[in-house]
């Protein structure tokens, strides 16, 4: 890789991307420090921004807003696809899963356990999560690291994985364990 390509990748990695509610409209924004947001008028949503590979620099004519002046939404409020998850990814989770269903989760696992979650709308920062009383009597939650894949990937080598990652986010993984 060239030095220029490495610098461009690092610049994109350190950009912070946001979906915000500004003047009643969902908008994309970018920031270098989280203190000043720059509205990206050319991208209608985060999917369009991801498809473009992000921005290499903040546009000179971008509108500046403070995070306090807008409502922060989920980074990807309406995912185009199911969210792909990795299950039983730490020791305490394996113990919990074994108590739930020894047949399904106990013993050795030669392959990772993947599952998907259908998300039609992802709640934003400080938003409530519906409890669905009468249908679910308990919700479980975990803080997860979300890896956002930026382009189609199939049989990607270990050496090339980083080229497919658009960015990272924090995910509040909420599950109904007794459905």
mmCIF file of N, CA and C in Angstrom, residues 3 7-8 10 34 41 51 72 92 99 104 108 115 117 121 137 140 143-144 147-148 159 167 174 178:
data_model
loop_
_atom_site.group_PDB
_atom_site.id
_atom_site.type_symbol
_atom_site.label_atom_id
_atom_site.label_comp_id
_atom_site.label_asym_id
_atom_site.label_seq_id
_atom_site.Cartn_x
_atom_site.Cartn_y
_atom_site.Cartn_z
ATOM 1 N N UNK A 3 1.789 5.190 0.820
ATOM 2 C CA UNK A 3 1.643 6.069 1.973
ATOM 3 C C UNK A 3 0.371 6.897 1.844
ATOM 4 N N UNK A 7 -2.730 7.093 4.533
ATOM 5 C CA UNK A 7 -3.173 8.356 5.135
ATOM 6 C C UNK A 7 -4.668 8.552 4.893
ATOM 7 N N UNK A 8 -5.135 8.273 3.672
ATOM 8 C CA UNK A 8 -6.551 8.414 3.353
ATOM 9 C C UNK A 8 -7.389 7.472 4.228
ATOM 10 N N UNK A 10 -6.593 6.234 7.235
ATOM 11 C CA UNK A 10 -6.586 6.730 8.610
ATOM 12 C C UNK A 10 -7.510 7.928 8.777
ATOM 13 N N UNK A 34 -16.274 15.403 17.580
ATOM 14 C CA UNK A 34 -17.535 15.245 18.290
ATOM 15 C C UNK A 34 -18.087 16.540 18.855
ATOM 16 N N UNK A 41 -24.844 17.542 3.038
ATOM 17 C CA UNK A 41 -26.057 17.647 2.217
ATOM 18 C C UNK A 41 -26.085 16.669 1.051
ATOM 19 N N UNK A 51 -21.961 3.753 0.905
ATOM 20 C CA UNK A 51 -21.765 3.333 -0.485
ATOM 21 C C UNK A 51 -20.701 4.186 -1.169
ATOM 22 N N UNK A 72 -29.457 13.374 18.164
ATOM 23 C CA UNK A 72 -28.628 12.304 17.599
ATOM 24 C C UNK A 72 -29.489 11.071 17.393
ATOM 25 N N UNK A 92 -18.194 -15.874 29.629
ATOM 26 C CA UNK A 92 -19.388 -15.767 30.473
ATOM 27 C C UNK A 92 -20.660 -16.005 29.653
ATOM 28 N N UNK A 99 -26.440 -22.889 30.286
ATOM 29 C CA UNK A 99 -27.530 -23.044 31.255
ATOM 30 C C UNK A 99 -28.879 -22.999 30.545
ATOM 31 N N UNK A 104 -28.090 -27.259 22.670
ATOM 32 C CA UNK A 104 -27.813 -26.341 21.568
ATOM 33 C C UNK A 104 -26.470 -25.634 21.710
ATOM 34 N N UNK A 108 -17.958 -28.377 22.613
ATOM 35 C CA UNK A 108 -17.040 -27.703 21.699
ATOM 36 C C UNK A 108 -17.776 -27.154 20.485
ATOM 37 N N UNK A 115 -25.788 -15.499 13.752
ATOM 38 C CA UNK A 115 -27.239 -15.398 13.610
ATOM 39 C C UNK A 115 -27.554 -13.989 13.127
ATOM 40 N N UNK A 117 -30.352 -10.580 12.985
ATOM 41 C CA UNK A 117 -31.453 -9.874 13.637
ATOM 42 C C UNK A 117 -32.086 -8.964 12.595
ATOM 43 N N UNK A 121 -36.196 -0.521 12.422
ATOM 44 C CA UNK A 121 -35.835 0.813 12.882
ATOM 45 C C UNK A 121 -34.968 0.675 14.120
ATOM 46 N N UNK A 137 -42.046 -10.918 28.934
ATOM 47 C CA UNK A 137 -41.989 -10.529 30.344
ATOM 48 C C UNK A 137 -40.590 -10.135 30.804
ATOM 49 N N UNK A 140 -33.471 -8.784 27.665
ATOM 50 C CA UNK A 140 -32.054 -8.881 27.995
ATOM 51 C C UNK A 140 -31.318 -7.892 27.096
ATOM 52 N N UNK A 143 -24.193 -4.604 25.593
ATOM 53 C CA UNK A 143 -23.485 -3.600 24.803
ATOM 54 C C UNK A 143 -22.550 -4.358 23.870
ATOM 55 N N UNK A 144 -22.648 -4.072 22.591
ATOM 56 C CA UNK A 144 -21.864 -4.797 21.589
ATOM 57 C C UNK A 144 -21.083 -3.833 20.701
ATOM 58 N N UNK A 147 -19.496 -3.712 13.788
ATOM 59 C CA UNK A 147 -18.547 -3.493 12.697
ATOM 60 C C UNK A 147 -19.380 -3.247 11.441
ATOM 61 N N UNK A 148 -19.175 -2.109 10.814
ATOM 62 C CA UNK A 148 -19.951 -1.755 9.637
ATOM 63 C C UNK A 148 -19.145 -2.105 8.393
ATOM 64 N N UNK A 159 -5.811 -10.895 5.260
ATOM 65 C CA UNK A 159 -4.993 -9.715 4.955
ATOM 66 C C UNK A 159 -5.822 -8.561 4.389
ATOM 67 N N UNK A 167 -16.436 1.198 9.254
ATOM 68 C CA UNK A 167 -16.273 1.821 10.560
ATOM 69 C C UNK A 167 -16.829 0.945 11.661
ATOM 70 N N UNK A 174 -30.680 -5.784 22.211
ATOM 71 C CA UNK A 174 -31.809 -6.113 23.085
ATOM 72 C C UNK A 174 -32.471 -7.371 22.543
ATOM 73 N N UNK A 178 -37.352 -15.145 26.171
ATOM 74 C CA UNK A 178 -38.351 -16.177 26.429
ATOM 75 C C UNK A 178 -39.437 -16.243 25.360
#
